């Protein structure tokens, strides 16, 4: 091959639609809109196991390694591909940040408009930056996610715009690919799969994925699904919508999840649990995952580990159980949280003595 002669990518991961095509409602003529999402790392958490002294085979499925930094890309590739098949000219969503970032990027790739409604002041800066740089039409509302979603649902009744929140069935179809990957990476399904729960699409989608994989005889058993909500935004746990949800984990600051029923079904059919974890438990898990395992996830993502730690203390697990925690989003999106939790770095004069003094006891 001549230097500089470009023959394309040699060993490509083709994105979740092509890799798992038989499981998706796509046709030959469906234009595939992809940023090669999926194939995210499944990381064994050996350090954490030692540090916490827990007898579990613990893994992180780091979906923050997706192209726009969250699991939403798995659903968005299918939602946008179907929107293009239907000749849609624009997509719209309400979002706590990640859906809007993903919708904006995939709409840019598809060459159509994206409109996103977000709760003012309640989304991470990185996520807002993503929507802006992908040139979405961003509207901040003086209300919360639940209100934004109601507006968006009403808008698509009146205007020819495709809704790409997780009430769009193609979103969940795509997101079920995380379950396929986990089974393929482990060689078997985990005993438990823990996820943060916000609008409850992801837990619903993963459970659907496991069931379909079993039906296709790719696996022989099903995992037990564990969902965790933030204590200040835990409608499913409390059994009623929360009017003013509050949590530092803004991604899951949701009081009336659209996929409520799906989450309950995932829990009940799998014999699992949906529980609440406090912001302190979330932040503790968040800094642990970063400092001990080297994975920077966003606060909402850490709700999965926070919940597993809580259930572990309640003797919920058996020794050696295999537990996969989905880390849904990348910590870089919401780096501000670090400065709320940890001290600012030391500041000293630009001289070696001063630096040595600052490192007393360290080197
Ligand atoms: N983790 C992150 C990082 C999220 O962004 C979300 C949801 C969840 C967990 C919860 O997933 O909604 O499927 O239960 N974010 C949505 C958004 C609501 O607008 O980006 P879920």
mmCIF file of C-alpha atoms and ligand atoms in Angstrom:
data_model
loop_
_atom_site.group_PDB
_atom_site.id
_atom_site.type_symbol
_atom_site.label_atom_id
_atom_site.label_comp_id
_atom_site.label_asym_id
_atom_site.label_seq_id
_atom_site.Cartn_x
_atom_site.Cartn_y
_atom_site.Cartn_z
ATOM 1 C CA UNK A 1 0.000 0.000 0.000
ATOM 2 C CA UNK A 2 1.355 3.441 -0.914
ATOM 3 C CA UNK A 3 1.936 5.923 1.891
ATOM 4 C CA UNK A 4 -1.016 8.249 2.154
ATOM 5 C CA UNK A 5 -3.302 6.030 0.131
ATOM 6 C CA UNK A 6 -6.498 5.876 2.157
ATOM 7 C CA UNK A 7 -8.398 2.617 1.933
ATOM 8 C CA UNK A 8 -10.760 3.120 4.827
ATOM 9 C CA UNK A 9 -10.672 1.655 8.315
ATOM 10 C CA UNK A 10 -9.144 -1.830 8.535
ATOM 11 C CA UNK A 11 -10.785 -3.469 11.529
ATOM 12 C CA UNK A 12 -13.778 -1.332 12.141
ATOM 13 C CA UNK A 13 -16.354 -1.665 14.878
ATOM 14 C CA UNK A 14 -19.338 -0.796 12.745
ATOM 15 C CA UNK A 15 -21.625 0.666 15.397
ATOM 16 C CA UNK A 16 -24.353 -1.182 17.264
ATOM 17 C CA UNK A 17 -26.837 -1.414 14.377
ATOM 18 C CA UNK A 18 -24.492 -3.238 12.001
ATOM 19 C CA UNK A 19 -22.956 -5.356 14.766
ATOM 20 C CA UNK A 20 -26.331 -6.592 16.047
ATOM 21 C CA UNK A 21 -28.489 -5.987 12.986
ATOM 22 C CA UNK A 22 -30.736 -9.047 13.402
ATOM 23 C CA UNK A 23 -32.040 -7.596 16.680
ATOM 24 C CA UNK A 24 -33.101 -4.243 15.253
ATOM 25 C CA UNK A 25 -36.071 -3.098 13.199
ATOM 26 C CA UNK A 26 -33.969 -1.827 10.281
ATOM 27 C CA UNK A 27 -34.407 -2.535 6.597
ATOM 28 C CA UNK A 28 -31.988 -2.726 3.719
ATOM 29 C CA UNK A 29 -32.972 0.827 2.731
ATOM 30 C CA UNK A 30 -32.693 2.320 6.236
ATOM 31 C CA UNK A 31 -29.937 4.950 6.116
ATOM 32 C CA UNK A 32 -27.690 4.136 9.068
ATOM 33 C CA UNK A 33 -26.683 7.219 11.031
ATOM 34 C CA UNK A 34 -23.798 6.179 13.244
ATOM 35 C CA UNK A 35 -20.828 7.582 15.121
ATOM 36 C CA UNK A 36 -19.688 3.983 15.795
ATOM 37 C CA UNK A 37 -21.235 3.918 19.241
ATOM 38 C CA UNK A 38 -21.038 0.861 21.476
ATOM 39 C CA UNK A 39 -18.168 -1.579 22.075
ATOM 40 C CA UNK A 40 -17.479 0.242 25.334
ATOM 41 C CA UNK A 41 -15.070 -1.231 27.890
ATOM 42 C CA UNK A 42 -16.171 -3.727 30.500
ATOM 43 C CA UNK A 43 -13.673 -3.189 33.291
ATOM 44 C CA UNK A 44 -13.103 -5.549 36.199
ATOM 45 C CA UNK A 45 -12.977 -3.569 39.444
ATOM 46 C CA UNK A 46 -10.233 -5.504 41.239
ATOM 47 C CA UNK A 47 -8.896 -2.485 43.148
ATOM 48 C CA UNK A 48 -12.282 -1.552 44.469
ATOM 49 C CA UNK A 49 -12.946 -5.110 45.524
ATOM 50 C CA UNK A 50 -9.747 -5.032 47.613
ATOM 51 C CA UNK A 51 -10.251 -1.526 48.926
ATOM 52 C CA UNK A 52 -13.800 -2.179 50.105
ATOM 53 C CA UNK A 53 -13.142 -5.775 51.065
ATOM 54 C CA UNK A 54 -16.169 -6.944 49.144
ATOM 55 C CA UNK A 55 -16.552 -10.493 47.931
ATOM 56 C CA UNK A 56 -18.097 -9.777 44.545
ATOM 57 C CA UNK A 57 -16.932 -10.134 40.968
ATOM 58 C CA UNK A 58 -17.552 -6.497 40.167
ATOM 59 C CA UNK A 59 -17.411 -4.979 36.669
ATOM 60 C CA UNK A 60 -18.039 -1.534 35.255
ATOM 61 C CA UNK A 61 -19.593 -1.165 31.821
ATOM 62 C CA UNK A 62 -18.198 2.264 30.987
ATOM 63 C CA UNK A 63 -20.743 3.733 28.608
ATOM 64 C CA UNK A 64 -19.159 7.149 29.119
ATOM 65 C CA UNK A 65 -16.744 5.934 26.429
ATOM 66 C CA UNK A 66 -19.413 6.347 23.757
ATOM 67 C CA UNK A 67 -18.871 9.025 21.072
ATOM 68 C CA UNK A 68 -20.791 11.776 22.873
ATOM 69 C CA UNK A 69 -19.848 10.468 26.300
ATOM 70 C CA UNK A 70 -22.987 8.618 27.341
ATOM 71 C CA UNK A 71 -25.130 5.529 26.740
ATOM 72 C CA UNK A 72 -27.678 7.684 24.905
ATOM 73 C CA UNK A 73 -25.719 7.189 21.675
ATOM 74 C CA UNK A 74 -26.840 3.560 21.568
ATOM 75 C CA UNK A 75 -30.430 4.694 21.281
ATOM 76 C CA UNK A 76 -29.775 7.755 19.190
ATOM 77 C CA UNK A 77 -28.147 5.884 16.300
ATOM 78 C CA UNK A 78 -31.385 3.938 15.824
ATOM 79 C CA UNK A 79 -33.713 6.892 16.496
ATOM 80 C CA UNK A 80 -31.913 9.042 13.917
ATOM 81 C CA UNK A 81 -31.612 6.228 11.372
ATOM 82 C CA UNK A 82 -35.371 5.633 11.580
ATOM 83 C CA UNK A 83 -36.054 9.381 11.464
ATOM 84 C CA UNK A 84 -34.044 9.558 8.232
ATOM 85 C CA UNK A 85 -35.869 6.531 6.837
ATOM 86 C CA UNK A 86 -39.116 8.397 7.517
ATOM 87 C CA UNK A 87 -37.691 11.508 5.843
ATOM 88 C CA UNK A 88 -37.912 13.586 8.999
ATOM 89 C CA UNK A 89 -36.420 17.062 8.827
ATOM 90 C CA UNK A 90 -35.957 17.691 12.537
ATOM 91 C CA UNK A 91 -35.733 15.929 15.879
ATOM 92 C CA UNK A 92 -36.700 17.242 19.291
ATOM 93 C CA UNK A 93 -36.120 16.171 22.894
ATOM 94 C CA UNK A 94 -36.335 17.293 26.479
ATOM 95 C CA UNK A 95 -33.216 16.522 28.418
ATOM 96 C CA UNK A 96 -31.198 16.669 31.597
ATOM 97 C CA UNK A 97 -28.226 17.014 29.237
ATOM 98 C CA UNK A 98 -27.022 13.739 27.782
ATOM 99 C CA UNK A 99 -29.973 13.065 25.503
ATOM 100 C CA UNK A 100 -29.661 16.583 24.122
ATOM 101 C CA UNK A 101 -25.912 16.175 23.559
ATOM 102 C CA UNK A 102 -26.441 12.889 21.753
ATOM 103 C CA UNK A 103 -29.454 14.040 19.710
ATOM 104 C CA UNK A 104 -27.528 17.157 18.642
ATOM 105 C CA UNK A 105 -24.486 15.167 17.523
ATOM 106 C CA UNK A 106 -26.448 12.513 15.627
ATOM 107 C CA UNK A 107 -28.663 15.159 13.996
ATOM 108 C CA UNK A 108 -25.502 16.951 12.890
ATOM 109 C CA UNK A 109 -24.217 13.697 11.400
ATOM 110 C CA UNK A 110 -27.577 13.105 9.689
ATOM 111 C CA UNK A 111 -27.693 16.688 8.432
ATOM 112 C CA UNK A 112 -31.035 17.551 10.015
ATOM 113 C CA UNK A 113 -32.138 19.999 12.699
ATOM 114 C CA UNK A 114 -32.145 19.269 16.413
ATOM 115 C CA UNK A 115 -34.272 21.149 18.913
ATOM 116 C CA UNK A 116 -33.592 20.585 22.601
ATOM 117 C CA UNK A 117 -35.437 21.765 25.693
ATOM 118 C CA UNK A 118 -33.446 21.781 28.910
ATOM 119 C CA UNK A 119 -34.085 22.892 32.498
ATOM 120 C CA UNK A 120 -32.327 26.233 32.959
ATOM 121 C CA UNK A 121 -29.291 26.070 35.235
ATOM 122 C CA UNK A 122 -29.745 22.373 35.915
ATOM 123 C CA UNK A 123 -27.650 20.732 33.268
ATOM 124 C CA UNK A 124 -23.893 20.168 33.322
ATOM 125 C CA UNK A 125 -21.905 22.763 31.396
ATOM 126 C CA UNK A 126 -20.197 20.193 29.164
ATOM 127 C CA UNK A 127 -23.554 18.872 28.004
ATOM 128 C CA UNK A 128 -24.847 22.332 27.193
ATOM 129 C CA UNK A 129 -21.617 23.021 25.290
ATOM 130 C CA UNK A 130 -22.149 19.849 23.254
ATOM 131 C CA UNK A 131 -25.660 20.853 22.174
ATOM 132 C CA UNK A 132 -24.430 24.335 21.244
ATOM 133 C CA UNK A 133 -21.360 23.247 19.307
ATOM 134 C CA UNK A 134 -23.374 20.720 17.310
ATOM 135 C CA UNK A 135 -25.579 23.674 16.439
ATOM 136 C CA UNK A 136 -28.795 22.461 17.958
ATOM 137 C CA UNK A 137 -31.566 24.940 18.657
ATOM 138 C CA UNK A 138 -31.298 25.055 22.422
ATOM 139 C CA UNK A 139 -34.148 26.345 24.545
ATOM 140 C CA UNK A 140 -33.740 26.615 28.303
ATOM 141 C CA UNK A 141 -37.003 26.538 30.188
ATOM 142 C CA UNK A 142 -37.581 27.933 33.645
ATOM 143 C CA UNK A 143 -38.823 24.576 34.828
ATOM 144 C CA UNK A 144 -37.627 21.024 35.310
ATOM 145 C CA UNK A 145 -37.141 18.029 33.012
ATOM 146 C CA UNK A 146 -40.654 16.685 33.570
ATOM 147 C CA UNK A 147 -42.160 19.987 32.443
ATOM 148 C CA UNK A 148 -39.837 20.116 29.425
ATOM 149 C CA UNK A 149 -40.893 16.595 28.419
ATOM 150 C CA UNK A 150 -44.588 17.518 28.641
ATOM 151 C CA UNK A 151 -44.020 20.504 26.348
ATOM 152 C CA UNK A 152 -42.078 18.422 23.838
ATOM 153 C CA UNK A 153 -44.762 15.716 23.791
ATOM 154 C CA UNK A 154 -47.414 18.371 23.074
ATOM 155 C CA UNK A 155 -45.273 19.956 20.333
ATOM 156 C CA UNK A 156 -44.847 16.760 18.330
ATOM 157 C CA UNK A 157 -48.635 16.372 18.251
ATOM 158 C CA UNK A 158 -48.820 19.647 16.323
ATOM 159 C CA UNK A 159 -45.612 19.840 14.298
ATOM 160 C CA UNK A 160 -43.856 17.392 11.968
ATOM 161 C CA UNK A 161 -40.873 16.831 14.242
ATOM 162 C CA UNK A 162 -39.568 13.479 15.472
ATOM 163 C CA UNK A 163 -39.437 13.002 19.225
ATOM 164 C CA UNK A 164 -36.201 11.322 20.312
ATOM 165 C CA UNK A 165 -36.746 10.964 24.046
ATOM 166 C CA UNK A 166 -36.898 7.400 25.296
ATOM 167 C CA UNK A 167 -40.650 7.256 24.653
ATOM 168 C CA UNK A 168 -39.536 6.877 21.044
ATOM 169 C CA UNK A 169 -39.404 3.060 20.891
ATOM 170 C CA UNK A 170 -36.306 3.067 18.688
ATOM 171 C CA UNK A 171 -34.307 4.649 21.512
ATOM 172 C CA UNK A 172 -34.915 1.658 23.758
ATOM 173 C CA UNK A 173 -34.283 -0.717 20.866
ATOM 174 C CA UNK A 174 -30.800 0.733 20.443
ATOM 175 C CA UNK A 175 -30.039 0.911 24.141
ATOM 176 C CA UNK A 176 -30.677 -2.794 24.588
ATOM 177 C CA UNK A 177 -27.324 -3.322 22.823
ATOM 178 C CA UNK A 178 -25.562 -2.683 26.155
ATOM 179 C CA UNK A 179 -27.024 -5.962 27.430
ATOM 180 C CA UNK A 180 -25.790 -7.811 24.317
ATOM 181 C CA UNK A 181 -22.287 -6.416 24.736
ATOM 182 C CA UNK A 182 -22.098 -7.287 28.420
ATOM 183 C CA UNK A 183 -23.051 -10.905 27.659
ATOM 184 C CA UNK A 184 -20.583 -11.079 24.757
ATOM 185 C CA UNK A 185 -17.762 -9.536 26.798
ATOM 186 C CA UNK A 186 -18.283 -11.777 29.819
ATOM 187 C CA UNK A 187 -19.179 -14.841 27.804
ATOM 188 C CA UNK A 188 -22.325 -15.183 29.932
ATOM 189 C CA UNK A 189 -24.891 -12.846 31.516
ATOM 190 C CA UNK A 190 -23.994 -11.367 34.920
ATOM 191 C CA UNK A 191 -25.969 -12.449 37.954
ATOM 192 C CA UNK A 192 -26.847 -8.805 38.680
ATOM 193 C CA UNK A 193 -26.958 -5.711 36.486
ATOM 194 C CA UNK A 194 -27.089 -2.389 38.351
ATOM 195 C CA UNK A 195 -28.019 0.920 36.711
ATOM 196 C CA UNK A 196 -28.921 4.459 37.706
ATOM 197 C CA UNK A 197 -32.562 5.251 37.014
ATOM 198 C CA UNK A 198 -33.843 8.627 35.801
ATOM 199 C CA UNK A 199 -36.449 8.507 33.074
ATOM 200 C CA UNK A 200 -36.147 4.714 33.419
ATOM 201 C CA UNK A 201 -35.454 4.037 29.742
ATOM 202 C CA UNK A 202 -32.123 2.332 30.193
ATOM 203 C CA UNK A 203 -33.154 -0.279 32.727
ATOM 204 C CA UNK A 204 -36.189 -1.044 30.559
ATOM 205 C CA UNK A 205 -34.018 -1.329 27.449
ATOM 206 C CA UNK A 206 -31.347 -3.530 29.034
ATOM 207 C CA UNK A 207 -33.927 -5.923 30.442
ATOM 208 C CA UNK A 208 -35.521 -6.178 26.979
ATOM 209 C CA UNK A 209 -32.056 -6.871 25.556
ATOM 210 C CA UNK A 210 -31.352 -9.720 27.950
ATOM 211 C CA UNK A 211 -34.736 -11.305 27.252
ATOM 212 C CA UNK A 212 -34.184 -11.104 23.485
ATOM 213 C CA UNK A 213 -30.677 -12.530 23.788
ATOM 214 C CA UNK A 214 -32.064 -15.456 25.733
ATOM 215 C CA UNK A 215 -34.833 -16.003 23.211
ATOM 216 C CA UNK A 216 -32.174 -16.047 20.483
ATOM 217 C CA UNK A 217 -30.313 -18.671 22.554
ATOM 218 C CA UNK A 218 -27.243 -16.484 22.923
ATOM 219 C CA UNK A 219 -27.521 -16.850 26.717
ATOM 220 C CA UNK A 220 -29.236 -19.382 28.945
ATOM 221 C CA UNK A 221 -30.089 -17.325 32.029
ATOM 222 C CA UNK A 222 -31.215 -13.783 32.828
ATOM 223 C CA UNK A 223 -29.674 -11.309 35.254
ATOM 224 C CA UNK A 224 -31.412 -9.720 38.214
ATOM 225 C CA UNK A 225 -31.953 -6.010 37.514
ATOM 226 C CA UNK A 226 -31.073 -3.425 40.152
ATOM 227 C CA UNK A 227 -32.088 0.209 39.630
ATOM 228 C CA UNK A 228 -31.011 3.142 41.767
ATOM 229 C CA UNK A 229 -32.595 6.569 41.985
ATOM 230 C CA UNK A 230 -31.278 9.603 43.841
ATOM 231 C CA UNK A 231 -33.070 9.939 47.187
ATOM 232 C CA UNK A 232 -34.358 13.440 46.319
ATOM 233 C CA UNK A 233 -35.648 12.240 42.949
ATOM 234 C CA UNK A 234 -36.953 8.751 43.676
ATOM 235 C CA UNK A 235 -40.541 8.594 42.409
ATOM 236 C CA UNK A 236 -40.471 4.865 41.687
ATOM 237 C CA UNK A 237 -39.134 4.054 45.155
ATOM 238 C CA UNK A 238 -41.683 6.351 46.825
ATOM 239 C CA UNK A 239 -44.493 5.121 44.586
ATOM 240 C CA UNK A 240 -45.603 8.589 43.467
ATOM 241 C CA UNK A 241 -44.361 11.401 41.184
ATOM 242 C CA UNK A 242 -42.056 13.913 42.875
ATOM 243 C CA UNK A 243 -43.041 17.473 42.055
ATOM 244 C CA UNK A 244 -39.713 19.160 42.780
ATOM 245 C CA UNK A 245 -36.995 16.535 42.399
ATOM 246 C CA UNK A 246 -33.566 17.549 43.716
ATOM 247 C CA UNK A 247 -30.158 15.886 43.527
ATOM 248 C CA UNK A 248 -26.573 16.777 42.734
ATOM 249 C CA UNK A 249 -26.801 14.088 40.051
ATOM 250 C CA UNK A 250 -28.595 16.403 37.615
ATOM 251 C CA UNK A 251 -28.783 13.713 34.915
ATOM 252 C CA UNK A 252 -31.307 11.784 37.015
ATOM 253 C CA UNK A 253 -33.146 14.769 38.491
ATOM 254 C CA UNK A 254 -36.511 13.456 37.293
ATOM 255 C CA UNK A 255 -39.776 13.306 39.217
ATOM 256 C CA UNK A 256 -42.078 11.479 36.825
ATOM 257 C CA UNK A 257 -40.230 8.959 34.639
ATOM 258 C CA UNK A 258 -41.694 8.243 31.205
ATOM 259 C CA UNK A 259 -40.715 4.569 31.391
ATOM 260 C CA UNK A 260 -41.950 4.047 34.948
ATOM 261 C CA UNK A 261 -43.892 0.919 33.944
ATOM 262 C CA UNK A 262 -40.904 -0.566 32.136
ATOM 263 C CA UNK A 263 -38.719 -0.116 35.200
ATOM 264 C CA UNK A 264 -41.258 -1.850 37.439
ATOM 265 C CA UNK A 265 -41.541 -4.729 34.952
ATOM 266 C CA UNK A 266 -37.741 -5.089 34.766
ATOM 267 C CA UNK A 267 -37.571 -5.205 38.545
ATOM 268 C CA UNK A 268 -40.447 -7.615 39.034
ATOM 269 C CA UNK A 269 -39.806 -9.982 36.124
ATOM 270 C CA UNK A 270 -36.130 -10.307 37.078
ATOM 271 C CA UNK A 271 -36.747 -10.464 40.816
ATOM 272 C CA UNK A 272 -34.659 -7.337 41.375
ATOM 273 C CA UNK A 273 -34.876 -4.107 43.331
ATOM 274 C CA UNK A 274 -35.265 -0.377 42.733
ATOM 275 C CA UNK A 275 -33.866 1.614 45.633
ATOM 276 C CA UNK A 276 -32.827 5.130 46.544
ATOM 277 C CA UNK A 277 -29.290 6.316 47.315
ATOM 278 C CA UNK A 278 -28.443 9.650 48.925
ATOM 279 C CA UNK A 279 -26.334 12.339 47.279
ATOM 280 C CA UNK A 280 -23.584 11.606 49.812
ATOM 281 C CA UNK A 281 -23.581 7.938 48.848
ATOM 282 C CA UNK A 282 -23.504 8.920 45.158
ATOM 283 C CA UNK A 283 -20.588 11.325 45.637
ATOM 284 C CA UNK A 284 -18.664 8.805 47.724
ATOM 285 C CA UNK A 285 -19.024 6.196 44.963
ATOM 286 C CA UNK A 286 -18.158 8.832 42.327
ATOM 287 C CA UNK A 287 -14.820 9.746 43.904
ATOM 288 C CA UNK A 288 -14.037 6.090 44.710
ATOM 289 C CA UNK A 289 -14.516 4.937 41.120
ATOM 290 C CA UNK A 290 -12.243 7.735 39.928
ATOM 291 C CA UNK A 291 -9.516 7.448 42.568
ATOM 292 C CA UNK A 292 -9.371 3.669 42.875
ATOM 293 C CA UNK A 293 -10.325 2.421 39.414
ATOM 294 C CA UNK A 294 -9.203 5.348 37.274
ATOM 295 C CA UNK A 295 -12.610 5.832 35.687
ATOM 296 C CA UNK A 296 -14.087 9.322 35.625
ATOM 297 C CA UNK A 297 -17.837 8.933 35.382
ATOM 298 C CA UNK A 298 -20.497 11.506 36.088
ATOM 299 C CA UNK A 299 -22.292 11.638 39.441
ATOM 300 C CA UNK A 300 -25.521 10.046 38.177
ATOM 301 C CA UNK A 301 -23.527 7.076 36.875
ATOM 302 C CA UNK A 302 -22.084 6.409 40.313
ATOM 303 C CA UNK A 303 -25.574 5.750 41.676
ATOM 304 C CA UNK A 304 -25.146 2.192 40.351
ATOM 305 C CA UNK A 305 -22.130 1.470 42.566
ATOM 306 C CA UNK A 306 -23.585 3.451 45.479
ATOM 307 C CA UNK A 307 -26.611 1.182 45.337
ATOM 308 C CA UNK A 308 -24.553 -1.991 45.116
ATOM 309 C CA UNK A 309 -22.499 -0.885 48.146
ATOM 310 C CA UNK A 310 -25.692 -0.206 50.050
ATOM 311 C CA UNK A 311 -27.192 -3.598 49.230
ATOM 312 C CA UNK A 312 -23.877 -5.291 50.025
ATOM 313 C CA UNK A 313 -24.027 -3.861 53.543
ATOM 314 C CA UNK A 314 -27.527 -5.296 53.848
ATOM 315 C CA UNK A 315 -26.119 -8.766 52.956
ATOM 316 C CA UNK A 316 -28.173 -8.830 49.793
ATOM 317 C CA UNK A 317 -25.508 -10.629 47.712
ATOM 318 C CA UNK A 318 -23.891 -14.045 47.971
ATOM 319 C CA UNK A 319 -20.105 -14.431 48.051
ATOM 320 C CA UNK A 320 -18.580 -14.237 44.589
ATOM 321 C CA UNK A 321 -21.693 -12.934 42.813
ATOM 322 C CA UNK A 322 -20.995 -11.372 39.416
ATOM 323 C CA UNK A 323 -22.284 -7.788 39.389
ATOM 324 C CA UNK A 324 -22.084 -5.379 36.447
ATOM 325 C CA UNK A 325 -22.603 -1.678 37.147
ATOM 326 C CA UNK A 326 -23.326 0.532 34.151
ATOM 327 C CA UNK A 327 -21.414 3.801 34.311
ATOM 328 C CA UNK A 328 -23.721 5.769 32.073
ATOM 329 C CA UNK A 329 -21.800 8.965 31.365
ATOM 330 C CA UNK A 330 -18.388 10.611 31.224
ATOM 331 C CA UNK A 331 -17.261 12.691 34.190
ATOM 332 C CA UNK A 332 -15.692 15.356 31.991
ATOM 333 C CA UNK A 333 -19.172 16.605 31.137
ATOM 334 C CA UNK A 334 -19.785 17.671 34.700
ATOM 335 C CA UNK A 335 -16.299 18.451 36.002
ATOM 336 C CA UNK A 336 -17.647 21.271 38.204
ATOM 337 C CA UNK A 337 -18.817 18.660 40.691
ATOM 338 C CA UNK A 338 -15.210 17.732 41.458
ATOM 339 C CA UNK A 339 -14.599 21.225 42.829
ATOM 340 C CA UNK A 340 -17.675 20.981 45.004
ATOM 341 C CA UNK A 341 -16.414 17.754 46.545
ATOM 342 C CA UNK A 342 -12.632 18.038 46.660
ATOM 343 C CA UNK A 343 -10.170 20.703 47.770
ATOM 344 C CA UNK A 344 -8.562 23.039 45.239
ATOM 345 C CA UNK A 345 -4.950 22.052 44.491
ATOM 346 C CA UNK A 346 -2.133 23.664 46.485
ATOM 347 C CA UNK A 347 -0.630 26.862 45.150
ATOM 348 C CA UNK A 348 3.059 27.612 45.842
ATOM 349 C CA UNK A 349 5.832 29.827 44.505
ATOM 350 C CA UNK A 350 7.578 28.700 41.305
ATOM 351 C CA UNK A 351 10.633 27.440 43.148
ATOM 352 C CA UNK A 352 11.904 23.958 43.890
ATOM 353 C CA UNK A 353 12.135 24.478 47.651
ATOM 354 C CA UNK A 354 8.520 25.504 47.821
ATOM 355 C CA UNK A 355 7.444 22.458 45.811
ATOM 356 C CA UNK A 356 9.552 20.095 47.957
ATOM 357 C CA UNK A 357 8.038 21.602 51.082
ATOM 358 C CA UNK A 358 4.556 21.123 49.689
ATOM 359 C CA UNK A 359 5.393 17.475 49.019
ATOM 360 C CA UNK A 360 6.631 16.764 52.560
ATOM 361 C CA UNK A 361 5.615 13.271 53.508
ATOM 362 C CA UNK A 362 4.698 12.422 49.914
ATOM 363 C CA UNK A 363 8.123 11.994 48.300
HETATM 364 N N1 LIG B 1 -27.155 8.385 33.825
HETATM 365 C C1 LIG B 1 -26.976 9.446 33.027
HETATM 366 C C2 LIG B 1 -25.600 9.985 32.898
HETATM 367 C C3 LIG B 1 -28.076 10.009 32.344
HETATM 368 O O1 LIG B 1 -27.880 11.049 31.547
HETATM 369 C C4 LIG B 1 -29.355 9.470 32.519
HETATM 370 C C5 LIG B 1 -30.526 10.043 31.855
HETATM 371 C C6 LIG B 1 -29.473 8.348 33.358
HETATM 372 C C7 LIG B 1 -28.368 7.831 33.993
HETATM 373 C C8 LIG B 1 -30.779 7.685 33.596
HETATM 374 O O2 LIG B 1 -31.154 6.927 32.505
HETATM 375 O O3 LIG B 1 -33.301 8.033 32.010
HETATM 376 O O4 LIG B 1 -32.721 5.852 31.001
HETATM 377 O O5 LIG B 1 -33.233 6.017 33.420
HETATM 378 N N2 LIG B 1 -30.527 11.120 31.204
HETATM 379 C C9 LIG B 1 -31.629 11.635 30.431
HETATM 380 C C10 LIG B 1 -31.213 12.834 29.625
HETATM 381 C C11 LIG B 1 -32.891 11.809 31.157
HETATM 382 O O6 LIG B 1 -32.039 13.696 29.298
HETATM 383 O O7 LIG B 1 -30.049 12.921 29.265
HETATM 384 P P1 LIG B 1 -32.696 6.685 32.207
#
